[in-house]
Short mmCIF file of C-alpha atoms in Angstrom, two decimals:
data_model
loop_
_atom_site.label_atom_id
_atom_site.label_comp_id
_atom_site.label_asym_id
_atom_site.label_seq_id
_atom_site.Cartn_x
_atom_site.Cartn_y
_atom_site.Cartn_z
CA LEU A 1171 130.73 107.97 91.20
CA LEU A 1172 129.94 109.35 88.02
CA VAL A 1173 128.50 105.96 86.80
CA ASN A 1174 126.16 105.93 89.89
CA ALA A 1175 125.19 109.53 89.94
CA PRO A 1176 122.42 109.37 87.58
CA GLN A 1177 120.56 106.87 89.92
CA SER A 1178 120.52 109.22 92.78
CA VAL A 1179 119.27 112.05 90.72
CA PHE A 1180 116.59 109.93 89.01
CA SER A 1181 115.84 108.39 92.50
CA LEU A 1182 114.91 111.86 93.84
CA MET A 1183 112.60 112.56 90.52
CA ILE A 1184 110.89 109.43 91.38
CA VAL A 1185 110.06 110.22 94.93
CA LEU A 1186 108.83 113.94 93.81
CA TYR A 1187 106.65 112.46 91.11
CA ASN A 1188 105.49 109.91 93.56
CA GLY A 1189 104.51 112.58 95.89
CA CYS A 1190 102.71 114.51 93.28
CA LEU A 1191 100.73 111.67 91.96
CA THR A 1192 99.75 110.69 95.68
CA SER A 1193 98.37 114.05 96.31
CA MET A 1194 96.31 114.20 93.00
CA SER A 1195 95.35 110.73 94.42
CA LEU A 1196 94.14 111.92 97.59
CA MET A 1197 92.15 114.79 95.91
CA GLU A 1198 90.56 112.26 93.64
CA THR A 1199 89.35 110.15 96.84
CA TRP A 1200 88.39 113.53 98.73
CA ASN A 1201 86.33 114.57 95.82
CA SER A 1202 84.46 111.20 95.53
CA PHE A 1203 82.79 111.85 98.81
CA SER A 1204 80.72 114.42 97.10
CA LYS A 1205 79.13 112.36 94.54
CA GLN A 1206 77.78 109.58 96.55
CA PRO A 1207 78.15 107.91 100.17
CA GLU A 1208 81.69 106.58 100.51
CA ALA A 1209 83.28 104.34 103.27
CA LEU A 1210 86.29 105.44 105.02
CA ARG A 1211 89.74 103.47 104.60
CA VAL A 1212 89.97 101.73 108.16
CA SER A 1213 90.05 98.37 109.32
CA TRP A 1214 86.43 97.17 109.98
CA TYR A 1215 82.61 97.90 110.17
CA HIS A 1216 81.51 99.43 106.54
CA GLN A 1217 84.72 101.09 105.85
CA LYS A 1218 87.21 99.79 103.33
CA SER A 1219 90.81 98.73 104.03
CA LYS A 1220 93.66 100.65 103.56
CA TYR A 1221 96.01 100.53 100.29
CA TYR A 1222 99.16 98.60 100.91
CA LEU A 1223 100.76 100.76 98.18
CA THR A 1224 99.32 104.11 99.50
CA ILE A 1225 97.60 104.93 96.23
CA PRO A 1226 95.06 103.03 94.42
CA TYR A 1227 96.19 99.91 92.66
CA HIS A 1228 95.28 101.25 89.12
CA TYR A 1229 97.88 103.96 89.47
CA ALA A 1230 100.16 101.92 92.00
CA ILE A 1231 100.76 98.99 89.83
CA PRO A 1232 101.69 100.70 86.49
CA LEU A 1233 103.83 103.27 88.45
CA LEU A 1234 105.73 100.56 90.12
CA VAL A 1235 106.27 98.38 86.90
CA LEU A 1236 107.43 101.55 85.14
CA THR A 1237 109.69 103.10 87.95
CA SER A 1238 111.24 99.56 88.18
CA ALA A 1239 112.02 99.30 84.61
CA PHE A 1240 113.29 102.98 84.49
CA HIS A 1241 115.82 102.27 87.31
CA TRP A 1242 116.94 99.18 85.46
CA SER A 1243 117.40 100.86 82.14
CA VAL A 1244 119.09 103.86 83.90
CA SER A 1245 121.34 101.68 85.78
CA ASN A 1246 122.49 100.20 82.14
CA CYS A 1247 122.73 103.50 80.46
CA ILE A 1248 126.16 104.34 81.84
CA PHE A 1249 128.20 101.65 83.22
CA LEU A 1250 132.03 101.04 84.34
CA VAL A 1251 134.14 98.95 81.78
CA SER A 1252 136.97 96.89 82.95
CA ILE A 1253 139.52 95.38 80.51
CA LYS A 1254 142.16 93.55 82.07
CA ALA A 1255 145.11 92.54 79.81
CA PHE A 1256 147.21 89.15 80.20
CA ARG A 1257 150.22 87.98 78.44
CA ASP A 1258 151.35 84.40 78.82
CA THR A 1259 148.79 84.07 81.68
CA LYS A 1260 150.17 86.82 83.50
CA ALA A 1261 148.36 90.04 84.29
CA GLN A 1262 149.71 93.36 82.62
CA PRO A 1263 148.09 96.22 84.89
CA GLN A 1264 149.83 98.74 82.71
CA ASP A 1265 147.67 97.45 79.60
CA SER A 1266 144.57 97.01 81.56
CA VAL A 1267 141.80 99.75 80.71
CA TYR A 1268 139.09 101.30 83.04
CA ALA A 1269 136.54 103.36 81.30
CA ILE A 1270 132.80 104.54 81.26
CA GLY A 1271 130.57 102.63 78.73
CA TYR A 1272 127.07 103.53 77.48
CA SER A 1273 124.12 101.79 75.93
CA SER A 1274 122.21 103.51 73.21
CA LEU A 1275 119.36 100.94 73.69
CA SER A 1276 119.05 101.52 77.51
CA ILE A 1277 119.16 105.20 76.87
CA LEU A 1278 116.25 105.08 74.45
CA ILE A 1279 114.21 102.85 76.69
CA ALA A 1280 114.87 105.36 79.72
CA ALA A 1281 113.76 108.29 77.81
CA LEU A 1282 110.68 106.36 76.33
CA ILE A 1283 109.43 105.50 79.98
CA CYS A 1284 110.15 109.12 81.28
CA PHE A 1285 108.12 110.44 78.64
CA ILE A 1286 105.27 107.80 79.31
CA LEU A 1287 105.49 108.94 82.97
CA VAL A 1288 105.24 112.58 81.98
CA ILE A 1289 102.00 111.97 79.75
CA MET A 1290 100.31 110.07 82.75
CA LEU A 1291 101.00 112.86 85.12
CA THR A 1292 99.82 115.44 82.59
CA TRP A 1293 96.77 113.52 81.84
CA LYS A 1294 95.76 112.97 85.60
CA SER A 1295 96.63 116.72 86.20
CA LEU A 1296 94.15 117.80 83.33
CA GLN A 1297 91.18 115.81 84.69
CA ARG A 1298 88.35 117.63 85.96
CA TYR A 1299 86.12 116.96 88.83
CA VAL A 1300 82.33 116.78 88.40
CA VAL A 1301 81.47 118.76 91.67
CA ARG A 1302 83.42 121.50 92.42
CA MET A 1303 84.49 120.40 96.22
CA PRO A 1304 87.12 122.78 97.90
CA VAL A 1305 90.76 121.52 96.55
CA ALA A 1306 92.37 119.57 99.48
CA GLY A 1307 95.09 117.65 98.35
CA GLY A 1308 96.88 116.56 101.37
CA CYS A 1309 95.95 119.54 103.22
CA SER A 1310 95.01 118.50 106.73
CA LEU A 1311 93.47 122.08 107.46
CA VAL A 1312 91.07 121.83 104.40
CA ILE A 1313 90.11 118.04 105.46
CA SER A 1314 89.43 119.01 109.05
CA ALA A 1315 87.16 121.97 108.28
CA GLY A 1316 85.19 119.81 105.99
CA CYS A 1317 85.09 116.80 108.74
CA HIS A 1318 83.52 118.45 111.78
CA LYS A 1319 80.87 116.16 113.16
CA ILE A 1320 77.25 117.27 112.74
CA GLU A 1321 75.23 117.37 115.69
CA GLY A 1322 72.71 114.57 116.06
CA ASP A 1323 74.20 112.56 113.07
CA GLY A 1324 75.13 109.72 115.38
CA ALA A 1325 78.43 107.92 114.42
CA PRO A 1326 78.80 108.45 110.55
CA GLN A 1327 82.42 107.44 110.67
CA LEU A 1328 81.23 103.55 111.04
CA GLY A 1329 79.59 103.70 108.17
CA LYS A 1330 79.44 105.52 104.74
CA VAL A 1331 79.76 109.36 104.44
CA MET A 1332 79.31 111.92 101.99
CA TRP A 1333 80.20 115.63 101.51
CA GLY A 1334 77.23 118.15 100.94
CA VAL A 1335 74.91 120.85 102.23
CA VAL A 1336 74.20 120.10 105.94
CA ARG A 1337 70.64 121.02 107.39
CA ARG A 1338 70.98 123.35 110.42
CA GLN A 1339 69.57 121.75 113.59
CA ASP A 1340 67.56 124.93 114.60
CA THR A 1341 65.84 125.82 111.31
CA GLU A 1342 64.41 123.81 108.03
CA SER A 1343 67.12 125.57 105.90
CA TRP A 1344 70.10 124.01 104.55
CA GLY A 1345 73.35 125.52 106.15
CA HIS A 1346 77.27 124.99 105.55
CA CYS A 1347 79.08 122.13 103.71
CA ALA A 1348 80.44 119.24 105.62
CA VAL A 1349 80.83 115.63 105.54
CA GLY A 1350 78.18 113.38 107.32
CA GLY A 1351 75.88 110.70 106.98
CA ASN A 1352 73.90 110.37 103.96
CA ILE A 1353 70.69 111.05 105.81
CA THR A 1354 71.73 114.30 107.23
CA VAL A 1355 73.50 115.55 103.99
CA ARG A 1356 72.38 116.51 100.60
CA HIS A 1357 74.13 116.70 97.15
CA ILE A 1358 75.54 119.97 95.81
CA ALA A 1359 73.54 121.49 93.06
CA LEU A 1360 74.61 124.15 90.86
CA ALA A 1361 72.81 127.24 92.61
CA ILE A 1362 73.64 129.61 95.32
CA SER A 1363 77.19 130.07 96.54
CA LEU A 1364 77.61 129.09 100.38
CA ARG A 1365 80.45 130.26 102.67
CA TYR A 1366 81.77 128.32 105.62
CA PRO A 1367 84.51 129.00 108.40
CA LEU A 1368 87.83 127.52 107.20
CA TRP A 1369 89.99 128.91 109.94
CA GLY A 1370 89.63 131.95 112.03
CA SER A 1371 88.53 134.75 109.82
CA ILE A 1372 89.24 132.81 106.76
CA GLU A 1373 86.05 131.54 104.93
CA LYS A 1374 85.88 129.01 101.95
CA ALA A 1375 83.02 129.21 99.37
CA CYS A 1376 81.10 126.17 98.16
CA LEU A 1377 77.99 125.52 95.69
CA GLY A 1378 74.81 125.25 97.69
CA LEU A 1379 71.17 124.63 97.04
CA MET A 1380 68.37 127.12 96.10
#
């Protein structure tokens, strides 16, 4: 039990690490809709296919390699040692030894991989987004508030969409921020601050056009 305990602890840490990286990756994908028209990740039309590993491959593949090597090194850090004694081809249970061994090299490799994983997550968390789009992460409430269909926009979900300031239907002025087709949505410029309803009486601010 003592030998296998580190595997359980580090497995939980990897799950939490993967969840944190996935949330950051979702925010990166969400923010990309404010830079240029992007396709949704579904099966056909102009959309992109879904990720088999949940997150983009340039994150998923290094993470998969590092976590696999990490689990292998952790499994070799502490291990069970069984030494059975024999005398004249007869087993001597009283002289047999059962102990816990450790590998200094495996501990060093595990510490190095852990350091690399921490650096990767720190580097990712310090990245800044060009457009100050409302931070969503995995919050469906924020995503839903920004994805209300724009009247007269046709079927934007079948093509490419982007996030920006939406033109009001009754006037020629620009209104709230939302996701829609690239014809009805304009890029965000660093100008006046707009507010749009998020949930009930709660509002969210975004930067709009002069």
